[in-house]
PDB file of C-alpha atoms in Angstrom:
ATOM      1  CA  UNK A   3     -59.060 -39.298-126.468  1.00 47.00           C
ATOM      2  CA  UNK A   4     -62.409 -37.802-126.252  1.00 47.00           C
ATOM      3  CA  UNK A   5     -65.386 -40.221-126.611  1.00 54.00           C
ATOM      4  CA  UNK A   6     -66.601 -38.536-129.728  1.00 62.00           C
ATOM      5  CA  UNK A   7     -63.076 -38.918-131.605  1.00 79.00           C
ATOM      6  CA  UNK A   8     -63.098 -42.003-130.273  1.00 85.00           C
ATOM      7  CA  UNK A   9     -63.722 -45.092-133.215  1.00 93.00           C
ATOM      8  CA  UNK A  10     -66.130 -48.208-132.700  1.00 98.00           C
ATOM      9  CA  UNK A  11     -64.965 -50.961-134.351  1.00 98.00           C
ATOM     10  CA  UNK A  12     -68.632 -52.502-136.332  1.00 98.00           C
ATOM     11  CA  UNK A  13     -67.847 -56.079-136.920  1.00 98.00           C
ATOM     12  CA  UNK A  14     -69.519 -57.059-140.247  1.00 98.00           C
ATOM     13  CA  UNK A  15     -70.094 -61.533-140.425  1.00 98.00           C
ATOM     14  CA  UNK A  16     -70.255 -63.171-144.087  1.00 97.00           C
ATOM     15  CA  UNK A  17     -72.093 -65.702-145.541  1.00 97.00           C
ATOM     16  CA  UNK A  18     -72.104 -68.876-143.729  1.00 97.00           C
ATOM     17  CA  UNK A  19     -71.280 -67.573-140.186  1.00 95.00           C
ATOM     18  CA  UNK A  20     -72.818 -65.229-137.664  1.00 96.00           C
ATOM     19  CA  UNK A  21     -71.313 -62.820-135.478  1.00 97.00           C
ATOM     20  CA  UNK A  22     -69.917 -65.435-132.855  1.00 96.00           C
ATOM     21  CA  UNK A  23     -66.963 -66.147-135.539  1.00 97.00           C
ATOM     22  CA  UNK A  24     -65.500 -62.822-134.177  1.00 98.00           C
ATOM     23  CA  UNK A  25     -65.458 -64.496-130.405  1.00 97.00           C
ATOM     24  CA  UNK A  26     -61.597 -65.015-130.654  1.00 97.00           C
ATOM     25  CA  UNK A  27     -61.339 -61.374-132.019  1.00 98.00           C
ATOM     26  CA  UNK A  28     -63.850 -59.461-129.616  1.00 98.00           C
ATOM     27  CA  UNK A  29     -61.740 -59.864-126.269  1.00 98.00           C
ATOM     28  CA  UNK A  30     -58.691 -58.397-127.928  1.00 98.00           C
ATOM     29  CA  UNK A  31     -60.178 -55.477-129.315  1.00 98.00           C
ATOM     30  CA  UNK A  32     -61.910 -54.719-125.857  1.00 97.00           C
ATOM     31  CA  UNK A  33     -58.484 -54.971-123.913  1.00 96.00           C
ATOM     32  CA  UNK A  34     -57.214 -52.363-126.295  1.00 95.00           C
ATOM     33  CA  UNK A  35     -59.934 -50.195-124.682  1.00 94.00           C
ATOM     34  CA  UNK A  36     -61.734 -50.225-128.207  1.00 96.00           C
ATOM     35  CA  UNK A  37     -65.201 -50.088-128.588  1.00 97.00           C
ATOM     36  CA  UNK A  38     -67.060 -52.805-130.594  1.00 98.00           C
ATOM     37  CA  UNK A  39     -70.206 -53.990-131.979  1.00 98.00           C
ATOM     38  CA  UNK A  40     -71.242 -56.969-134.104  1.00 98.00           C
ATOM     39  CA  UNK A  41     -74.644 -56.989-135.554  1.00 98.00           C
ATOM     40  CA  UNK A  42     -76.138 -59.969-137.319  1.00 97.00           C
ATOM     41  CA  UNK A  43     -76.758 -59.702-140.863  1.00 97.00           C
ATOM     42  CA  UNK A  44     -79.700 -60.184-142.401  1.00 96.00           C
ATOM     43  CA  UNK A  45     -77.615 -62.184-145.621  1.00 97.00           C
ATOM     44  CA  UNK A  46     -80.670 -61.503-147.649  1.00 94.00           C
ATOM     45  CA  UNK A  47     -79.322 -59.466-150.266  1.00 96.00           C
ATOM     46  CA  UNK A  48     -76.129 -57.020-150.869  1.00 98.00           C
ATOM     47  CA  UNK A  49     -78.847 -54.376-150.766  1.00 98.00           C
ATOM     48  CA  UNK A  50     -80.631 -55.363-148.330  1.00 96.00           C
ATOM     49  CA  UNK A  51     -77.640 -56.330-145.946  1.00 98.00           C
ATOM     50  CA  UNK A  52     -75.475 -52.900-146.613  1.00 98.00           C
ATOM     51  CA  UNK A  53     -78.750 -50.635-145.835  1.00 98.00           C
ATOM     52  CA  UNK A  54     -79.300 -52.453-142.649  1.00 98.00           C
ATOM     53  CA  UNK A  55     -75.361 -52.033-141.543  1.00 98.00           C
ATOM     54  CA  UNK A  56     -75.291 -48.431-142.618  1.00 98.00           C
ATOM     55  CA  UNK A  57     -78.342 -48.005-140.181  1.00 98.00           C
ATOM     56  CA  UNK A  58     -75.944 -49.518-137.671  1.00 98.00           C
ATOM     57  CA  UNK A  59     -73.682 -47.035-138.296  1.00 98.00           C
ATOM     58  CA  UNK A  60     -75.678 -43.888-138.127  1.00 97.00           C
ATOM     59  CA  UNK A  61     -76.949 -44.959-134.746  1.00 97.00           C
ATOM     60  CA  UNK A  62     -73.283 -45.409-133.299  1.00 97.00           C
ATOM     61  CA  UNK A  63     -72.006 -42.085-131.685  1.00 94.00           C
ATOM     62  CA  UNK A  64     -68.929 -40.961-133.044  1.00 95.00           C
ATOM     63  CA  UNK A  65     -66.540 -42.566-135.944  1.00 97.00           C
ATOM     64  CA  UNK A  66     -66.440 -46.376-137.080  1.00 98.00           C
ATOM     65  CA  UNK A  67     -63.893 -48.292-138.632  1.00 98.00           C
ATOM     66  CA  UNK A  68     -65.817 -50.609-140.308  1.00 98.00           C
ATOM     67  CA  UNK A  69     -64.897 -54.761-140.354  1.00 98.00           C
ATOM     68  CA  UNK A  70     -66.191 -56.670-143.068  1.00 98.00           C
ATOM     69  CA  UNK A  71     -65.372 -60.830-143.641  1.00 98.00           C
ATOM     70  CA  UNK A  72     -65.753 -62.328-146.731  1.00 98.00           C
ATOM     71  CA  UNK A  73     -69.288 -61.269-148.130  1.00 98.00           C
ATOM     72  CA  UNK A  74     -69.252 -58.497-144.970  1.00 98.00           C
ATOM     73  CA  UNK A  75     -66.538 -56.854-147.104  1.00 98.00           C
ATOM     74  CA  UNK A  76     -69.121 -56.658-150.032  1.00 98.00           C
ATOM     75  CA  UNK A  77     -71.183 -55.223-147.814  1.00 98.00           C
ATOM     76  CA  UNK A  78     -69.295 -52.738-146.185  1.00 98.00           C
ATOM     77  CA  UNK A  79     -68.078 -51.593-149.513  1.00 98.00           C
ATOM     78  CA  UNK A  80     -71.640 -50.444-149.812  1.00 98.00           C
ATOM     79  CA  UNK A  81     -72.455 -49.327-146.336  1.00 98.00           C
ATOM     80  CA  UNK A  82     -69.319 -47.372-145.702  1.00 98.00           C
ATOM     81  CA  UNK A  83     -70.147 -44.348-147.472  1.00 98.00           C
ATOM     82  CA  UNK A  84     -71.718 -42.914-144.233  1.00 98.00           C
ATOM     83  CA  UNK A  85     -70.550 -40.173-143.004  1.00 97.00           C
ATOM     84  CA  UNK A  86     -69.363 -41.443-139.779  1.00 97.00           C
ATOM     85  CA  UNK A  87     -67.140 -44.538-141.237  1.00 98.00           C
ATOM     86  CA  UNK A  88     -63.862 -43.317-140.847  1.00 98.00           C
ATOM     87  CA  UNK A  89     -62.104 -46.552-142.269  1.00 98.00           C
ATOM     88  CA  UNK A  90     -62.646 -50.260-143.678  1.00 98.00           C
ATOM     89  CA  UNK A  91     -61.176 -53.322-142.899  1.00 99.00           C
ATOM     90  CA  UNK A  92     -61.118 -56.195-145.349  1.00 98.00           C
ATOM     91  CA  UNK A  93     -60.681 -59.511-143.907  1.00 98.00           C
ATOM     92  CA  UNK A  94     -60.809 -62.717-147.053  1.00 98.00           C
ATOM     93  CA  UNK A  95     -63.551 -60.454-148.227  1.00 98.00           C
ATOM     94  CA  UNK A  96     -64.524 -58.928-151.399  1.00 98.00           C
ATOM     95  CA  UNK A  97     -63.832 -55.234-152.265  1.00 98.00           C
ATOM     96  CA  UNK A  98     -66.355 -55.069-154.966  1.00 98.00           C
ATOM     97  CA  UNK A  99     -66.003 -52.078-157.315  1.00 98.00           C
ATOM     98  CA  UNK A 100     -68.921 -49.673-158.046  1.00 98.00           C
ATOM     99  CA  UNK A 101     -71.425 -51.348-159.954  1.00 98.00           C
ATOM    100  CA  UNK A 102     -70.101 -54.731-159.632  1.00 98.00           C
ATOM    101  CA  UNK A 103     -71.761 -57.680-158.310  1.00 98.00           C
ATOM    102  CA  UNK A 104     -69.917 -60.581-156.297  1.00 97.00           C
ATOM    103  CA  UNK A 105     -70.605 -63.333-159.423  1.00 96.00           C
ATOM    104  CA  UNK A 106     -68.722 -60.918-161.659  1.00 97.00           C
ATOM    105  CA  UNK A 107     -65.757 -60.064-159.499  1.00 97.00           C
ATOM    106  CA  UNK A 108     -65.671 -63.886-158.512  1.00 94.00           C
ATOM    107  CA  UNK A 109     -66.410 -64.896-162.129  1.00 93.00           C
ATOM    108  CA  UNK A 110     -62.736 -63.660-163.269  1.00 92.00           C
ATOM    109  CA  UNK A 111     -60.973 -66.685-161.414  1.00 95.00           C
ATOM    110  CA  UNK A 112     -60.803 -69.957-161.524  1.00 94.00           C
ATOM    111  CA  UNK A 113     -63.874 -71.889-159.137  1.00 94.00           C
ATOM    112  CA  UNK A 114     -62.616 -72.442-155.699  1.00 96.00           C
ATOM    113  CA  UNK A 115     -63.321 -75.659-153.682  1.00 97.00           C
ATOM    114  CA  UNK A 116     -66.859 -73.549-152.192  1.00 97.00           C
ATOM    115  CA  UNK A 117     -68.273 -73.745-155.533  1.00 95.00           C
ATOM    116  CA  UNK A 118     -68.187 -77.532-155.712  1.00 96.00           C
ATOM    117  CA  UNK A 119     -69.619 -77.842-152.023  1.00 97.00           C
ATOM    118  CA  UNK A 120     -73.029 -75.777-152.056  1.00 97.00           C
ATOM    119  CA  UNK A 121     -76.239 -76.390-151.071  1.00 97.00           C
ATOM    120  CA  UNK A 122     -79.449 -74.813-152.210  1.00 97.00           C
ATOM    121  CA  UNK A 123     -82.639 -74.655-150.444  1.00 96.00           C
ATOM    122  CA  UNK A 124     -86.108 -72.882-151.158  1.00 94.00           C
ATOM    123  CA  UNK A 125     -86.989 -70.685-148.382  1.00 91.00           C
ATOM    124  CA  UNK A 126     -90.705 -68.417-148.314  1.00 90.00           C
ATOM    125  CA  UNK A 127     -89.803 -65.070-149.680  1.00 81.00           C
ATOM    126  CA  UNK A 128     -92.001 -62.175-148.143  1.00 80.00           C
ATOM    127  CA  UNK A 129     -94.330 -60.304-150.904  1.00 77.00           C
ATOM    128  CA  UNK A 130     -93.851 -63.238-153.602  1.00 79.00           C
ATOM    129  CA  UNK A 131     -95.144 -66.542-154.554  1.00 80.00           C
ATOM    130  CA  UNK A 132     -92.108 -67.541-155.568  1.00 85.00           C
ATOM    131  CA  UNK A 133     -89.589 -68.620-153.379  1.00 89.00           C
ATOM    132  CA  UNK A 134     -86.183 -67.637-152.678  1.00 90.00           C
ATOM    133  CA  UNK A 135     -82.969 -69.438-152.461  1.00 96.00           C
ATOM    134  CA  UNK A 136     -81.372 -69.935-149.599  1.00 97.00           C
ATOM    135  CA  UNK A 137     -77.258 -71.185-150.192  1.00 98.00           C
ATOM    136  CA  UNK A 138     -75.075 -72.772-147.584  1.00 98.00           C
ATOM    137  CA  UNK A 139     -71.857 -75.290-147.251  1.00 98.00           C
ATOM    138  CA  UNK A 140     -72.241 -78.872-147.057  1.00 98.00           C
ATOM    139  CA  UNK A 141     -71.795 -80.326-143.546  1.00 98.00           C
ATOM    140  CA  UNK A 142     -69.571 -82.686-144.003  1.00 97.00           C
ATOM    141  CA  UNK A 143     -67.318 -80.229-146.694  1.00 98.00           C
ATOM    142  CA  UNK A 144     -67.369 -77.727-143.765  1.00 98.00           C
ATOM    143  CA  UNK A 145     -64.200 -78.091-142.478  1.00 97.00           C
ATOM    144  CA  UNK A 146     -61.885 -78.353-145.319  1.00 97.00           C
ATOM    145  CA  UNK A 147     -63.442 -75.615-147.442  1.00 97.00           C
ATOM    146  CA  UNK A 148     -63.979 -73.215-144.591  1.00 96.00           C
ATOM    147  CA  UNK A 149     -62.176 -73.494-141.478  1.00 96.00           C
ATOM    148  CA  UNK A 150     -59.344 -76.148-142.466  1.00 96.00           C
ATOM    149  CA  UNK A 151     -56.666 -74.975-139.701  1.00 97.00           C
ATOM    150  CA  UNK A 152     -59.558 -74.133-136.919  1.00 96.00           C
ATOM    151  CA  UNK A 153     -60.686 -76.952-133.742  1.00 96.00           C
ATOM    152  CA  UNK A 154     -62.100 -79.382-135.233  1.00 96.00           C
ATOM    153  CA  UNK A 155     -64.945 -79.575-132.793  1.00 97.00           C
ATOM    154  CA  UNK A 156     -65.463 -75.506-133.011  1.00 97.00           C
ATOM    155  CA  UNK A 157     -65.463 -76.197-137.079  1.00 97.00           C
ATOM    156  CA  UNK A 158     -68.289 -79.330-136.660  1.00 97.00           C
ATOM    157  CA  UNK A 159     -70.540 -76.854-134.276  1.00 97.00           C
ATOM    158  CA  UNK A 160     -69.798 -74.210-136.948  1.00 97.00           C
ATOM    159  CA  UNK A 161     -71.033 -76.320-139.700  1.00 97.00           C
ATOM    160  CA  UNK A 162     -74.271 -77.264-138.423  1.00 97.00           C
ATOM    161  CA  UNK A 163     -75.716 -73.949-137.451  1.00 96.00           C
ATOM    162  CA  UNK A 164     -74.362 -71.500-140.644  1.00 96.00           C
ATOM    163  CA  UNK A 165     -76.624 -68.618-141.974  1.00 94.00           C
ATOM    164  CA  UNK A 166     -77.131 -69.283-145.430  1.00 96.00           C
ATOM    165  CA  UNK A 167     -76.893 -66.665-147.587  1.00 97.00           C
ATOM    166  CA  UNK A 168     -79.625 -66.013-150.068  1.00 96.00           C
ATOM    167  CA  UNK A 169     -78.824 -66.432-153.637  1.00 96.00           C
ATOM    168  CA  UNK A 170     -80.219 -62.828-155.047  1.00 94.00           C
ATOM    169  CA  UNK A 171     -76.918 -61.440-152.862  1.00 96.00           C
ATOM    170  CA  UNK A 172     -74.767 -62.900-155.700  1.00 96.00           C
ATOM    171  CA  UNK A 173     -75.806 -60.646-158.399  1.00 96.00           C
ATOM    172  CA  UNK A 174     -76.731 -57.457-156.751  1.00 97.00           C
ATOM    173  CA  UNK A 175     -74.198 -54.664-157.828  1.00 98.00           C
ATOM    174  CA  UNK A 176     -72.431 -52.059-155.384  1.00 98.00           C
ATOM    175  CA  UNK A 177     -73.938 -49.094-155.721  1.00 98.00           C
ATOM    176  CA  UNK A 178     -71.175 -47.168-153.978  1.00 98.00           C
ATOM    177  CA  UNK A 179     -67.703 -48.281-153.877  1.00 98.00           C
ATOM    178  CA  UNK A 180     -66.715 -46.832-150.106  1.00 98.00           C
ATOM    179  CA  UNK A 181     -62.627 -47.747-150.721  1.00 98.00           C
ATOM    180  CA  UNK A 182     -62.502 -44.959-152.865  1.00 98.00           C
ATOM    181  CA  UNK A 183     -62.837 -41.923-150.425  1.00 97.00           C
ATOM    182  CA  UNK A 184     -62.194 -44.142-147.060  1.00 98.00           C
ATOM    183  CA  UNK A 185     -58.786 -45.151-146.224  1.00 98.00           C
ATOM    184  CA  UNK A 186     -58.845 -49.375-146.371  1.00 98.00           C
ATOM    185  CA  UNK A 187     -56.912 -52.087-145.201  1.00 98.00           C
ATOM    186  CA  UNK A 188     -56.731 -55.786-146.324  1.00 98.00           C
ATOM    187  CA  UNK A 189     -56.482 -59.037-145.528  1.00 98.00           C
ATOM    188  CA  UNK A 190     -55.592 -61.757-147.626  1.00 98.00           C
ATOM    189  CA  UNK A 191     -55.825 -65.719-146.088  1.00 98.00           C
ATOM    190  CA  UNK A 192     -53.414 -67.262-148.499  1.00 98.00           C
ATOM    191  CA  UNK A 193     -54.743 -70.900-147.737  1.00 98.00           C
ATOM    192  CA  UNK A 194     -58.251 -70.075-148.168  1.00 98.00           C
ATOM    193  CA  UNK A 195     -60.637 -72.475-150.675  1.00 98.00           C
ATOM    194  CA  UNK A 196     -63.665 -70.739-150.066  1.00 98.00           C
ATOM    195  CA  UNK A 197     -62.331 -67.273-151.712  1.00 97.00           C
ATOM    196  CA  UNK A 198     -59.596 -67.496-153.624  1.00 97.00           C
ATOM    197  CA  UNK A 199     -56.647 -65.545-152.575  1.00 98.00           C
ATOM    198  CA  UNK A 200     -56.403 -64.039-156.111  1.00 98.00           C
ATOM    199  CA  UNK A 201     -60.087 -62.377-155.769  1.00 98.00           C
ATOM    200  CA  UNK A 202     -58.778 -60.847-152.261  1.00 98.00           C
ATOM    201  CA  UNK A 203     -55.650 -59.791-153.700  1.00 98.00           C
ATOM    202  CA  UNK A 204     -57.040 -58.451-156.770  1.00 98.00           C
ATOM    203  CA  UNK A 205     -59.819 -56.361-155.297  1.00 98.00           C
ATOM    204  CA  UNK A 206     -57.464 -55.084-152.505  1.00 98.00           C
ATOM    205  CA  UNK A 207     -55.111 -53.829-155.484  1.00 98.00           C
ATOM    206  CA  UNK A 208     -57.482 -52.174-157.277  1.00 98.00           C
ATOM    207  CA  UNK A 209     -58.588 -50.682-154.181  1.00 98.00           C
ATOM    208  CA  UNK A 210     -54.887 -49.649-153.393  1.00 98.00           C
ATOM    209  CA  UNK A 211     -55.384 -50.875-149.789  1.00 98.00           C
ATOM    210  CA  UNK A 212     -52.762 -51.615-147.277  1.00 97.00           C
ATOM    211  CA  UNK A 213     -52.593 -55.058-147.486  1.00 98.00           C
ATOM    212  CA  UNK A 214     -51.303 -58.209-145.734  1.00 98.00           C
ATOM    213  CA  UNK A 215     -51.315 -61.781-145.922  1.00 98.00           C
ATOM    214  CA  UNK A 216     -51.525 -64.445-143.435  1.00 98.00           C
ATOM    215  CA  UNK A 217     -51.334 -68.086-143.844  1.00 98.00           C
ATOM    216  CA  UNK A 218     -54.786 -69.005-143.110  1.00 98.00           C
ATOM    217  CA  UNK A 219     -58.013 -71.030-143.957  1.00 98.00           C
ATOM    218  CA  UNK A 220     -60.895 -68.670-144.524  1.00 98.00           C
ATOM    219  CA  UNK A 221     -62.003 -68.027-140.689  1.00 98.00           C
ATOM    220  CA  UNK A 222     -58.711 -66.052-140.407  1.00 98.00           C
ATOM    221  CA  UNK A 223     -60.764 -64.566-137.022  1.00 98.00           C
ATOM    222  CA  UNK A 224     -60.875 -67.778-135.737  1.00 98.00           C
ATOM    223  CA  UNK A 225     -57.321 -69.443-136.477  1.00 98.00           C
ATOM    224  CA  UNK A 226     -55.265 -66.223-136.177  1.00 98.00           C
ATOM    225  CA  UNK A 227     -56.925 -63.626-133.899  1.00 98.00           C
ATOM    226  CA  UNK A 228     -54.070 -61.824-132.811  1.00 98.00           C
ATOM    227  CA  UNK A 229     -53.105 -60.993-136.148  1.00 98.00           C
ATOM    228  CA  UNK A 230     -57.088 -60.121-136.877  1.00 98.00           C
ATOM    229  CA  UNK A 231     -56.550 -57.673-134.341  1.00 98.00           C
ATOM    230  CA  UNK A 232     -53.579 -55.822-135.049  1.00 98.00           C
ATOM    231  CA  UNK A 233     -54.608 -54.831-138.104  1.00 98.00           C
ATOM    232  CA  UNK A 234     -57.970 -53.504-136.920  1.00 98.00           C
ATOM    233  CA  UNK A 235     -56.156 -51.298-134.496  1.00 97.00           C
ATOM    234  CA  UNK A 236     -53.423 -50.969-137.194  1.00 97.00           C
ATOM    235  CA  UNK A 237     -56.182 -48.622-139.021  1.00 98.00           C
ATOM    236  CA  UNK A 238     -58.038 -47.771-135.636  1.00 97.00           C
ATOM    237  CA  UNK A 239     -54.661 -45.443-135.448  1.00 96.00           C
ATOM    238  CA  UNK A 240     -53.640 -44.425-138.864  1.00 97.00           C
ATOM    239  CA  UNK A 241     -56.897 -42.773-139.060  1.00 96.00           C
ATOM    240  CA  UNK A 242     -57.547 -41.027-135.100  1.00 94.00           C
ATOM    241  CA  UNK A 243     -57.749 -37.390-135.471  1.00 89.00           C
TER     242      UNK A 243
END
C-alpha cells in the first residue's frame, strides 16, 4: 500500500494514565507493519485536550484511525472530525454525543466504584487567581478500581505516578460528535468499576458502532493486548482504500 493510503494508528491515553499504558499494545501494532503514535494529553479540559489531538492529527501524513481509552474516547469524539481521521476506536471509553458533557452521559447510571475513590487537589491555573482542580484515584484503591486483573507490581507503579485529570473536563460538552460521519468501533471491558459497562455499551449503541466485549478490568490495553490489537487493525482494514 502506498505510504499516503497508508493509516497511523494515534493512540489517545485517559484520565489517570499516560501513554505508557499502551506499552503492551505498541509492539503488536508495529509487527503488523502499522504506524503509530501516542501523544500525551494535556487532561486539562475536553476542549483543551481534543484541540491539541486534532493538531496531532493534521501534522500526521496521510489517514489516522484514531484510539481513544476511557476519557481519550471523549476526546477523540471531538478531535476526529479532521479531515484526515479515517476511523475511531473506542476502548472502555466514552462516545459522548454532540453537545454532551461526560457528567451527563455518566450521570444516567448508577455511580461506579471510581466515584467513591477520588481525590481532589488544587493545582495553579494559568490566567486566574483561582485555582483549578486537579482529580485522581486513591493509591491504595488503585488496583481494584482500575487495573483489578493487571501485575500487581505494574498496577502499584501505575498508581503512584497517574495524570490527574482536571475537574473542568467533566462538564465541557462535545462540540462535534465524530461517530456520526466516521466509521467506529467499540470496546466494552465487562469487569470494569471505573466506567461502567452500561455507559460503554450505551454510547457505543447510540453510536451504532461495531462493538465487542472482553472480560476485563478497565486497562483492557494492559490485561488483554492481543485482543486491543485486533480490533485496531480490525478497523485499520475495514476502512483502507
Amino acid at each position: 500500500m502506498p505510504r499516503s493510503d497508508r493509516a497511523t494508528v494515534v493512540l489517545v491515553h485517559g484520565a489517570f494514565a499516560d501513554a505508557s499504558g499502551f506499552a503492551r499494545v505498541i509492539p503488536g501494532l508495529i509487527a503488523r507493519g502499522l504506524d503509530v503514535v501516542a501523544p500525551a494529553v494535556p487532561n486539562r479540559s475536553l476542549l483543551c485536550d481534543s484541540a491539541y489531538v486534532a493538531s496531532v492529527v493534521r501534522q500526521t501524513p496521510g489517514p489516522v484511525v484514531l484510539v481513544g481509552h476511557s476519557y481519550g474516547g471523549a476526546v477523540i469524539t471531538v478531535a476526529g472530525v479532521e479531515d484526515n481521521v479515517r476511523a475511531l476506536v473506542y476502548l472502555a471509553g466514552y462516545a459522548l454525543e454532540e453537545n454532551e458533557s461526560l457528567g451527563e452521559l455518566q450521570g444516567g447510571f448508577p455511580d461506579s466504584d471510581l466515584a467513591s475513590a477520588l481525590v481532589y487537589t488544587p493545582f495553579p491555573a494559568d490566567g486566574s487567581a483561582a485555582p483549578g482542580t486537579d482529580v485522581s484515584v486513591e493509591i491504595d484503591k488503585f488496583a481494584s478500581v482500575f487495573a483489578a486483573d493487571i501485575d500487581p507490581g505494574l498496577a502499584s507503579v501505575l498508581a503512584v505516578s497517574q495524570r490527574p485529570l482536571a475537574a473542568q473536563a467533566f462538564s465541557e460538552k462535545a462540540p462535534s460528535a465524530a461517530w456520526k460521519t466516521k466509521p467506529s468501533w467499540g470496546l466494552v471491558a465487562t469487569a470494569d468499576h471505573t466506567l461502567d459497562p452500561e455507559v460503554q455499551r450505551y454510547g457505543y449503541h447510540r453510536a451504532g458502532m461495531t462493538t465487542v466485549e472482553v472480560d476485563s478490568s478497565h486497562l483492557v490495553m494492559l490485561a488483554h493486548p492481543e485482543r486491543v490489537v485486533e480490533l485496531i487493525e480490525e478497523a485499520v482494514r475495514a476502512t483502507a482504500p
